[in-house]
Short mmCIF file of C-alpha atoms in Angstrom, two decimals:
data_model
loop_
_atom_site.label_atom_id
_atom_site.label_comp_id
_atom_site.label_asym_id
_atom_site.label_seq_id
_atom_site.Cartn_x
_atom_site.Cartn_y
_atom_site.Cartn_z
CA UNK B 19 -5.70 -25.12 15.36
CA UNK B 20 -2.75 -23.70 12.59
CA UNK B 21 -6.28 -22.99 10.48
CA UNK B 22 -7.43 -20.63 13.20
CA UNK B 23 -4.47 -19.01 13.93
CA UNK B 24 -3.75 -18.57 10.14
CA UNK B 25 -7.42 -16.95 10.18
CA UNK B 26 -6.57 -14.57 13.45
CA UNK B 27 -3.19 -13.89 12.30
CA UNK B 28 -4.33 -12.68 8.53
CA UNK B 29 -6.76 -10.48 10.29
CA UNK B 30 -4.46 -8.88 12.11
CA UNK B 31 -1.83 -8.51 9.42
CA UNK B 32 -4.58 -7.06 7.08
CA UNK B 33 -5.24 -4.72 9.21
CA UNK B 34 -2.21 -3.71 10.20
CA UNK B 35 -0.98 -3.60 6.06
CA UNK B 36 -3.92 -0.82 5.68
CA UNK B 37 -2.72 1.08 9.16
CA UNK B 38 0.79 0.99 8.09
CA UNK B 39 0.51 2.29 4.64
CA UNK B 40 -1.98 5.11 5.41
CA UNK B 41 0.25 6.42 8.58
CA UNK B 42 3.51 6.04 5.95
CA UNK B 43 4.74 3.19 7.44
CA UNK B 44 5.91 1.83 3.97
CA UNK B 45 8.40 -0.13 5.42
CA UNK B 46 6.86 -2.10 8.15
CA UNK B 47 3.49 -2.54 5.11
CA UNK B 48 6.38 -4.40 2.83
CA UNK B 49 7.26 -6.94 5.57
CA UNK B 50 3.53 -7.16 6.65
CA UNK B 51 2.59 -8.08 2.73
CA UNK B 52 5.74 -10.71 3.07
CA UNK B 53 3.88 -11.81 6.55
CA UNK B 54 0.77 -12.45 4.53
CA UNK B 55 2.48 -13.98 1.87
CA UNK B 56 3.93 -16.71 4.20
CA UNK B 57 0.76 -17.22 5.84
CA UNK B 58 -0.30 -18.02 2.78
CA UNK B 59 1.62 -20.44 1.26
CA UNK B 60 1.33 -22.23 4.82
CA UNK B 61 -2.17 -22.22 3.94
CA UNK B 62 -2.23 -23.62 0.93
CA UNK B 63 -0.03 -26.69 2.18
CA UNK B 64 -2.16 -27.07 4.79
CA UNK B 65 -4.79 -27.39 2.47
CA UNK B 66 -3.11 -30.20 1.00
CA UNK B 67 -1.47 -31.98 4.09
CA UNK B 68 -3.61 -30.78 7.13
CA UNK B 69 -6.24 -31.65 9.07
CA UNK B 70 -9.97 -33.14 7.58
CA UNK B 71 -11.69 -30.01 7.91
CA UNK B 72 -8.63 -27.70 6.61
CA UNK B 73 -8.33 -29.64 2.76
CA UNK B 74 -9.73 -27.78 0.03
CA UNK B 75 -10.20 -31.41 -1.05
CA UNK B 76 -12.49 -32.12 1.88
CA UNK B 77 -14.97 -28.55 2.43
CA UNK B 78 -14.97 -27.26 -1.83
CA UNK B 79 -18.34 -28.95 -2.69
CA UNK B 80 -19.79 -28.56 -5.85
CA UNK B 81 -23.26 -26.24 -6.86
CA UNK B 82 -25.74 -29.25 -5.66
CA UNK B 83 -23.79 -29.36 -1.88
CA UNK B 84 -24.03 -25.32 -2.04
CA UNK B 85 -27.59 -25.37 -2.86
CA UNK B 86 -28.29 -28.14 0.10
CA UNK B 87 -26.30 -25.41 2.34
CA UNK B 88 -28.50 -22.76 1.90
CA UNK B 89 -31.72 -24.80 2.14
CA UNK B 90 -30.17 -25.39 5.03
CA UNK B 91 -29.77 -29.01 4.87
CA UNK B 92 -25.90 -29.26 4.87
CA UNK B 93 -24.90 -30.97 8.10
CA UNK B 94 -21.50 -31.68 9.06
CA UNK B 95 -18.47 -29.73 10.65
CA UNK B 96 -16.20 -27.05 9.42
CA UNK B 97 -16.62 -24.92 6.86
CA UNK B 98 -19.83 -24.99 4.78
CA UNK B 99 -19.87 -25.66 1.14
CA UNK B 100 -21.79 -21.48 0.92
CA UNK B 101 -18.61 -20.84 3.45
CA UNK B 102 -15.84 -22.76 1.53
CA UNK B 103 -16.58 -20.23 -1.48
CA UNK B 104 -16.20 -17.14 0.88
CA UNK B 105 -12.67 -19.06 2.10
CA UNK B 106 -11.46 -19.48 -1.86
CA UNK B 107 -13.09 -15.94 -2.68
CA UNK B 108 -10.94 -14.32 0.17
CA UNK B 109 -8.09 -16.13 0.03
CA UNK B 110 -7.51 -15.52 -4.22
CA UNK B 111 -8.40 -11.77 -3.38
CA UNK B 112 -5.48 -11.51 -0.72
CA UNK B 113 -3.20 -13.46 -2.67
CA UNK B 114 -3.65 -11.35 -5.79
CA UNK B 115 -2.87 -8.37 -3.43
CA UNK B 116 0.12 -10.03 -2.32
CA UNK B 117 1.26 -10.58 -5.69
CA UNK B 118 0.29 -7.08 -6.75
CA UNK B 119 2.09 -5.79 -3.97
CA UNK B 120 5.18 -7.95 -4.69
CA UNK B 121 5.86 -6.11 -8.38
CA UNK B 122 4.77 -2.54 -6.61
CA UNK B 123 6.92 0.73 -6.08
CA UNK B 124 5.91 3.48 -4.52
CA UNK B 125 4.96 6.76 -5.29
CA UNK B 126 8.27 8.77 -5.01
CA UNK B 127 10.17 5.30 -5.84
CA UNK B 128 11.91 5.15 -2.73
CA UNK B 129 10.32 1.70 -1.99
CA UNK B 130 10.03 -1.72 -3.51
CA UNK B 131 8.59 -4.56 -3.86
CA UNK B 132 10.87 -7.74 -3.35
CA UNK B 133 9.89 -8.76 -6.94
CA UNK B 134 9.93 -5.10 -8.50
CA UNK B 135 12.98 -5.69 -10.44
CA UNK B 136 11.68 -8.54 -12.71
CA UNK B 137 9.45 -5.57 -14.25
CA UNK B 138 9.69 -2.32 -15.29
CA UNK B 139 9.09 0.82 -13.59
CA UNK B 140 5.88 1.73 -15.30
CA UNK B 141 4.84 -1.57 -14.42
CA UNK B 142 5.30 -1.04 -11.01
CA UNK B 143 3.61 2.18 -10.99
CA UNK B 144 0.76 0.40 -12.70
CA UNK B 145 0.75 -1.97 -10.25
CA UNK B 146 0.54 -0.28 -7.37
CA UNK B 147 -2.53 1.82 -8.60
CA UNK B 148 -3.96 -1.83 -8.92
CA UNK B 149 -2.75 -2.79 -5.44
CA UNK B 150 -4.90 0.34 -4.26
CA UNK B 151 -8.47 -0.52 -6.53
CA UNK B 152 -8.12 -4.09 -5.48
CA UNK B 153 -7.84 -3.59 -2.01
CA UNK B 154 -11.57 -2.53 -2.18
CA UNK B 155 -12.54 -5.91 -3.42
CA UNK B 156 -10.48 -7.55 -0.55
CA UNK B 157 -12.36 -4.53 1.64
CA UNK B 158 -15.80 -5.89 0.10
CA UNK B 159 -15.32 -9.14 0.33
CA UNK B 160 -14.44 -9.07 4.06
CA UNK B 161 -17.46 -6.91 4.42
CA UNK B 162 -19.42 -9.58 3.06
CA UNK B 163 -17.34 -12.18 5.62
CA UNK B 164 -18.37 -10.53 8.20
CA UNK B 165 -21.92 -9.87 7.52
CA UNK B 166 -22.59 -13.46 7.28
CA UNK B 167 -21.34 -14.26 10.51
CA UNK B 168 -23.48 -11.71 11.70
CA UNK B 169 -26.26 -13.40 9.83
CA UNK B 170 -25.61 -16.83 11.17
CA UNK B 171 -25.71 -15.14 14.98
CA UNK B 172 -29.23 -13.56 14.48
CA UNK B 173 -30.62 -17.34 13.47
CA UNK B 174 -29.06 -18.63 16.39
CA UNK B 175 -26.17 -19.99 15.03
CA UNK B 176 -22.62 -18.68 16.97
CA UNK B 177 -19.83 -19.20 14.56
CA UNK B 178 -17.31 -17.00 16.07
CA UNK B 179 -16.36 -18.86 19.41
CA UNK B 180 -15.55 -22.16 17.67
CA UNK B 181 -13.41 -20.03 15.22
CA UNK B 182 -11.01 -18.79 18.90
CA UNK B 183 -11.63 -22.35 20.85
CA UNK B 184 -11.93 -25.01 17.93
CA UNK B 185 -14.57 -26.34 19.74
CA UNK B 186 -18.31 -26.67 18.67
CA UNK B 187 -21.37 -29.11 19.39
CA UNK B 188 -21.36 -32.41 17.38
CA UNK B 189 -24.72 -33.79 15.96
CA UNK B 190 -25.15 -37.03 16.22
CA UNK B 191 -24.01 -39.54 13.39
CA UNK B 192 -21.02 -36.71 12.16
CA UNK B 193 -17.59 -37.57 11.68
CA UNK B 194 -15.31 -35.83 14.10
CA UNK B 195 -12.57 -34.02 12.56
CA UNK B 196 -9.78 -35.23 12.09
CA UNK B 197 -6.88 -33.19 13.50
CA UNK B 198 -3.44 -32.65 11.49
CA UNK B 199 -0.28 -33.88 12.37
CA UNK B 200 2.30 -31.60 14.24
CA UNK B 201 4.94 -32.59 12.18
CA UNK B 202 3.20 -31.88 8.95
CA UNK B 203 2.35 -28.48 10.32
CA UNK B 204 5.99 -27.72 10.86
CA UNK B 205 7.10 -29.21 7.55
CA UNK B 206 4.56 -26.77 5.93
CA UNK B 207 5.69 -23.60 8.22
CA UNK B 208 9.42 -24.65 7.03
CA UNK B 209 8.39 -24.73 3.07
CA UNK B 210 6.65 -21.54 3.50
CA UNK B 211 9.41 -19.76 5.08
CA UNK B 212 11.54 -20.95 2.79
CA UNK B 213 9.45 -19.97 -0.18
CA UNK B 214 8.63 -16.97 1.03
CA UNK B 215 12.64 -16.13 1.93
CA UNK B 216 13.08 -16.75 -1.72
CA UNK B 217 10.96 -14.08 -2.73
CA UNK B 218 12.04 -11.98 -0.28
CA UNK B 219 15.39 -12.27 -1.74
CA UNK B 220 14.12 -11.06 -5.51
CA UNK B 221 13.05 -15.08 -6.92
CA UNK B 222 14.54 -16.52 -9.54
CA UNK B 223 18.32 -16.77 -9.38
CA UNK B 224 18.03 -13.86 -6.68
CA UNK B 225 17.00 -10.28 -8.42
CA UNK B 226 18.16 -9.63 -11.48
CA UNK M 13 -32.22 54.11 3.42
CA UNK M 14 -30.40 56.09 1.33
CA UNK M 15 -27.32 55.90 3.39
CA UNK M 16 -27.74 52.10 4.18
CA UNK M 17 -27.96 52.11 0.83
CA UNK M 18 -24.88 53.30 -0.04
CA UNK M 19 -23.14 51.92 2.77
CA UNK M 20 -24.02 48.77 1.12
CA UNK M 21 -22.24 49.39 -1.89
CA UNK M 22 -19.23 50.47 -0.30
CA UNK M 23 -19.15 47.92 1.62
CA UNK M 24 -19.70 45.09 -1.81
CA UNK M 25 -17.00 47.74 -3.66
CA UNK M 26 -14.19 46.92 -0.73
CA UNK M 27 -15.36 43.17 -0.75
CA UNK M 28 -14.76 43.16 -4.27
CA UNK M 29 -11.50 45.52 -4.38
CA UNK M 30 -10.34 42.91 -1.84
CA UNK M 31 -10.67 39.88 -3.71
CA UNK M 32 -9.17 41.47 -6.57
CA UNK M 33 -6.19 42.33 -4.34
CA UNK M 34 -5.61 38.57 -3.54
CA UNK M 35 -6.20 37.56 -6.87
CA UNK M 36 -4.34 40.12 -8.17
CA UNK M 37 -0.96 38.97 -6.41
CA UNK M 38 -1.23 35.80 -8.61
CA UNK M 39 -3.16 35.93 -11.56
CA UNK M 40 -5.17 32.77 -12.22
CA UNK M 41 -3.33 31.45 -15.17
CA UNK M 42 -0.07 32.30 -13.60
CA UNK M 43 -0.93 30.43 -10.80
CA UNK M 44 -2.27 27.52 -13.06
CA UNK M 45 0.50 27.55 -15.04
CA UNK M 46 2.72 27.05 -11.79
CA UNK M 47 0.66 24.61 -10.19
CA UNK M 48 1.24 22.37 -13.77
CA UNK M 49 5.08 22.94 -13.79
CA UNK M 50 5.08 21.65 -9.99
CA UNK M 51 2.93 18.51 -11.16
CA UNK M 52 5.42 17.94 -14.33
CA UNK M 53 8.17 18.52 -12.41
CA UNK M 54 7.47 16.39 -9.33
CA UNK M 55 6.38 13.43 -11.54
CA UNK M 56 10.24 14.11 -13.45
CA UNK M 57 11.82 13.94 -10.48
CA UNK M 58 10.13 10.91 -9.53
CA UNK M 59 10.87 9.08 -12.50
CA UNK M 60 14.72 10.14 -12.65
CA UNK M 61 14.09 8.77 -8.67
CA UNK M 62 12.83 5.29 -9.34
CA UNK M 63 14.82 4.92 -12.93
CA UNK M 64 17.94 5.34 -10.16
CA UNK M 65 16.74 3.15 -7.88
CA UNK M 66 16.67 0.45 -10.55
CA UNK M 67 19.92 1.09 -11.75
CA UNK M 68 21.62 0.76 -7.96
CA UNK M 69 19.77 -2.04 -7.68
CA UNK M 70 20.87 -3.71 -10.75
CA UNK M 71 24.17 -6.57 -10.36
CA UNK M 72 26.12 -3.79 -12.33
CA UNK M 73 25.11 -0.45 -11.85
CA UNK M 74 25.30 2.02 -14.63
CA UNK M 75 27.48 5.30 -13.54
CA UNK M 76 26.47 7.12 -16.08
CA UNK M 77 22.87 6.57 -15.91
CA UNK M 78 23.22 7.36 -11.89
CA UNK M 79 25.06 10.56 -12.73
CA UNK M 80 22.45 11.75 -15.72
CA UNK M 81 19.58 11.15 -13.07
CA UNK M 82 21.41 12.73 -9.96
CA UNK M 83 22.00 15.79 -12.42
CA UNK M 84 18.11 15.99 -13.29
CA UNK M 85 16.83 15.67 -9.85
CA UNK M 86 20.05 18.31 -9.14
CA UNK M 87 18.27 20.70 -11.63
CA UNK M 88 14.64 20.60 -11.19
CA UNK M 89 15.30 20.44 -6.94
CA UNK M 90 16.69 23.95 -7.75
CA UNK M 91 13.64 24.90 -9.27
CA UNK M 92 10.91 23.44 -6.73
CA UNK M 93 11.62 26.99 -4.22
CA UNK M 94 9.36 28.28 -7.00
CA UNK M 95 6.36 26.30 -7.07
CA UNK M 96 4.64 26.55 -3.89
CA UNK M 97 3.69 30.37 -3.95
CA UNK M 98 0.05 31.10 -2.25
CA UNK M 99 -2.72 30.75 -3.39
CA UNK M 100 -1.97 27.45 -5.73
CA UNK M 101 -3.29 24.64 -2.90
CA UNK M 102 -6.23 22.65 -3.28
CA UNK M 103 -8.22 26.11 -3.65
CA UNK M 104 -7.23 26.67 -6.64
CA UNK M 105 -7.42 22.92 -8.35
CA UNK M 106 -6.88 19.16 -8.19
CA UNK M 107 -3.74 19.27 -6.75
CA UNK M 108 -1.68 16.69 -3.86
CA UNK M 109 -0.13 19.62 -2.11
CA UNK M 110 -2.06 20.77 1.03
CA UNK M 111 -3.19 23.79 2.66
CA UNK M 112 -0.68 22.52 5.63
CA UNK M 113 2.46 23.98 3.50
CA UNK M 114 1.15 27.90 4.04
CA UNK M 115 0.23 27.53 7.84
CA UNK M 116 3.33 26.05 8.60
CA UNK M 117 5.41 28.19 5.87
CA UNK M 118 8.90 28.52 8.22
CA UNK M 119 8.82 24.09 8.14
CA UNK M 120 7.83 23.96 4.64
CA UNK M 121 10.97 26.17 3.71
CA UNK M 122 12.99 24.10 6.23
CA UNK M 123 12.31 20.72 4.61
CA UNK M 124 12.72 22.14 1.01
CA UNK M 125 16.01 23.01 1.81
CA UNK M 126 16.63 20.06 3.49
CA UNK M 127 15.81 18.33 0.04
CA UNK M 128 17.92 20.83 -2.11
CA UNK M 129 20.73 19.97 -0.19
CA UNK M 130 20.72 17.03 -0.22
CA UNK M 131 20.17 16.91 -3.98
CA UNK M 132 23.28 18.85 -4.73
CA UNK M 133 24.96 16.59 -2.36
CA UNK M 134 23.79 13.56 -4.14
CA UNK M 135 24.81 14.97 -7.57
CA UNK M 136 28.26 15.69 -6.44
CA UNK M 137 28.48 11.64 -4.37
CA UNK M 138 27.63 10.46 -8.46
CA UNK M 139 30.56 12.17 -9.78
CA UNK M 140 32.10 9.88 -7.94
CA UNK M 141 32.87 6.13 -8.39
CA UNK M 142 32.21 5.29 -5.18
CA UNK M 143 29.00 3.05 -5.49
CA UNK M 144 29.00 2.51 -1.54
CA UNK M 145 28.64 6.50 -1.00
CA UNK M 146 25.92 7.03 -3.84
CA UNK M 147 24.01 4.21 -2.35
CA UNK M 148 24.04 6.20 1.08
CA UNK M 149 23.72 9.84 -0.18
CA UNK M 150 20.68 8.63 -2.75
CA UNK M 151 19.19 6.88 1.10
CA UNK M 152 19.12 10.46 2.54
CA UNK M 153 18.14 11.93 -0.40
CA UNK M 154 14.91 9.52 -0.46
CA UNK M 155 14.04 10.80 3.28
CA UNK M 156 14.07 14.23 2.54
CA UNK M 157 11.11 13.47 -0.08
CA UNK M 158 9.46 11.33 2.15
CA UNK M 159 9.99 13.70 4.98
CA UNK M 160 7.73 16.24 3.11
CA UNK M 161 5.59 13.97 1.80
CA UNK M 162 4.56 12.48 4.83
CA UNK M 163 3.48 15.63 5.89
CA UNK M 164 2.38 17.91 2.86
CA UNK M 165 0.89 15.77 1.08
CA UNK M 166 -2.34 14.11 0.26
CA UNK M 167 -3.24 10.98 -0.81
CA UNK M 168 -3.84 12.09 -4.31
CA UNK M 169 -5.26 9.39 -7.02
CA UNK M 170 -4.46 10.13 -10.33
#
C-alpha cells in the first residue's frame, strides 16, 4: 500500500508542479518539488526496507529476466522485470528534476531554490533552463508509462485496478507478497521528512 | 475599366501611404534599437535583482553591494517608461513582451509605475542600515515585477 500511494501521490504532485508553474504559482511549484522530493526519499527506503514486491533488490532483474518478460514468459507478481526499468527510468528522471529544481532561480530572481545558495547565480539560471528541457524527458517518459498500460489493457491484461486496490489474481505455485511492516513505513516517512527538512533549510550546516 | 482602373490605384496608393504612416511613427531600426535596449535592460535589472537576493540571503549581508544594486535597478526602472512604445511587440521580432501591454495601455502604465515606485523606494530603504526594512521594501519590489510579468509576458525561451 505506501508503494501505491507513493505512485498516486507523485502523479498528482507532477501534475500539479507543471499547473503551478505555468499559472505563476512559483511558490506553491517550490513546495510541490520539496513534496516530490520527500516522496522520494520515502521511496527509496522503502526500496530498501519495504515490502517483497517494493525492493529494488527483489523486481530489478537482469537482461535474460527482461528478455523472458517480453516473450512473455515472466510469471510472478508486482512489477515486471520490462516494468522495473520503466520504475528506475522514471524515478532517476524525477529525481534529477528535483535536484535541478533544488539549485534553480527564477527568471526575474525573485525565487529560489532551497539549495540555490551553494551555487552561483549563473548556475542557477543554467539550471533552471535545464529544469525546463528535462521536464520533456520526464513528459516522454510518462508518455511511454502510460502507453504501456494501455498496451497491456488491449491484450487483456488490466494493470490499473490492482495499482488503486493492491489486489490482483494469483497463479498458482506464486509466492504471495509479502507485505511491509507499519513500523518500517513510519521509520522511513520520519527519515524522509527529516531529510527532506534539511534541505529545505539550505543542507549542509544550513545555507551558507 | 478605365476608372476601375484607376480607382484601383488609388485605392493601393492610400494602402500604401497608410502603412507608411504607421511605419513612419517608428522607424524600423528605431524601433529595433528600442526593443534591444528593453531586452539589455530587463536582463540588467534582473541580474542586479538576483545578485541582491544573494547578498540578503547571505549570513552577513553586504550594504554596499545592496545599495550599488538598489541604485542600478533605481536607474534603469527610470528608463523602462521608454521602452514599450507601439509597434515593438511580437510584430516586430522575437520578443517576451505581448500584444496584451497596448490593449490594455491605462494597466500597463499603472503597473509600471507601480514598479518605479517602488524602485525609488527600495533605493532610498538601502541607504539605510536597516537590514529588516530592505528585506521588506526589496519583497514589494519583487511583486511589482512579478505583477507585470504574470500578465505581460510570455513564456519566452532564450
Amino acid at each position: 500500500m505506501p508503494t501505491r500511494i507513493f505512485h498516486w501521490l507523485l502523479a498528482g504532485l507532477i501534475l500539479f508542479s507543471w499547473w503551478s508553474v505555468k499559472n505563476h504559482h512559483t511558490d506553491w511549484h517550490i513546495w510541490s518539488g520539496v513534496a516530490i522530493l520527500t516522496a522520494l526519499i520515502f521511496r527509496l527506503l522503502w526500496g530498501l526496507f519495504g515490502s517483497s514486491t517494493a525492493r529494488f533488490a527483489a523486481f530489478v532483474r537482469g537482461p535474460a529476466a527482461v528478455r523472458d518478460d517480453l516473450s512473455g514468459r515472466w510469471t510472478g507478481i508486482g512489477h515486471s522485470p520490462l516494468g522495473a526499468l520503466s520504475v528506475i527510468a522514471l524515478l532517476t528522471a524525477v529525481a534529477v528534476q528535483v535536484g535541478l529544481g533544488l539549485v534553480s532561480q527564477d527568471e526575474d530572481g525573485i525565487y529560489m531554490g532551497p539549495l540555490a545558495r551553494l551555487v552561483s547565480s549563473d548556475t542557477s539560471d543554467r539550471a533552471r533552463d535545464f529544469h525546463e528541457l528535462w521536464f520533456n524527458v520526464v513528459l516522454g517518459l510518462i508518455v511511454l508509462h502510460v502507453a504501456a498500460i494501455a498496451i497491456y489493457r488491449l491484450r487483456g491484461r488490466k494493470l490499473t485496478l490492482p495499482m488503486l486496490t493492491g489486489r490482483a489474481a494469483l497463479k498458482a505455485g506464486i509466492e504471495p507478497m509479502r507485505p511491509g511492516k507499519w513500523w518500517a513505513a513510519l521509520l522511513c516517512l520520519v527519515a524522509a521528512f527529516a531529510i527532506a527538512r534539511w534541505v529545505v533549510a539550505g543542507a549542509p550546516p544550513f545555507g551558507s | 475599366m478605365r476608372t476601375r482602373l484607376l480607382a484601383a490605384a488609388a485605392v493601393l496608393t492610400l494602402a500604401t501611404a497608410g502603412m507608411a504612416l504607421a511605419a513612419a511613427s517608428l522607424p524600423r531600426p528605431k524601433a529595433l534599437a528600442i526593443m534591444h535596449e528593453r531586452h539589455e535592460g530587463m536582463e540588467t535589472i534582473g541580474k542586479n535583482f538576483k545578485a541582491l537576493h544573494r547578498e540578503l540571503d547571505a549570513s552577513s549581508p553586504n550594504l554596499n553591494s545592496i545599495r550599488t544594486s538598489a541604485r542600478n535597478i533605481q536607474a534603469l526602472s527610470a528608463k523602462a517608461s521608454h521602452w514599450f512604445p507601439q509597434g515593438t511587440g511580437p510584430e516586430l521580432g522575437k520578443t517576451g513582451a505581448k500584444p496584451e501591454i497596448w490593449q490594455n495601455p491605462q494597466d500597463f502604465v499603472v503597473k509600471m509605475r507601480d514598479f518605479q515606485a517602488e524602485a525609488r523606494a527600495f533605493d532610498a530603504a538601502a541607504r539605510s542600515s536597516d537590514l529588516a526594512l530592505i528585506r521588506a521594501q526589496s519583497s514589494d519590489l519583487g511583486q511589482t515585477c512579478k505583477a507585470c510579468h504574470d500578465k505581460y509576458r510570455s513564456d519566452m525561451h532564450h
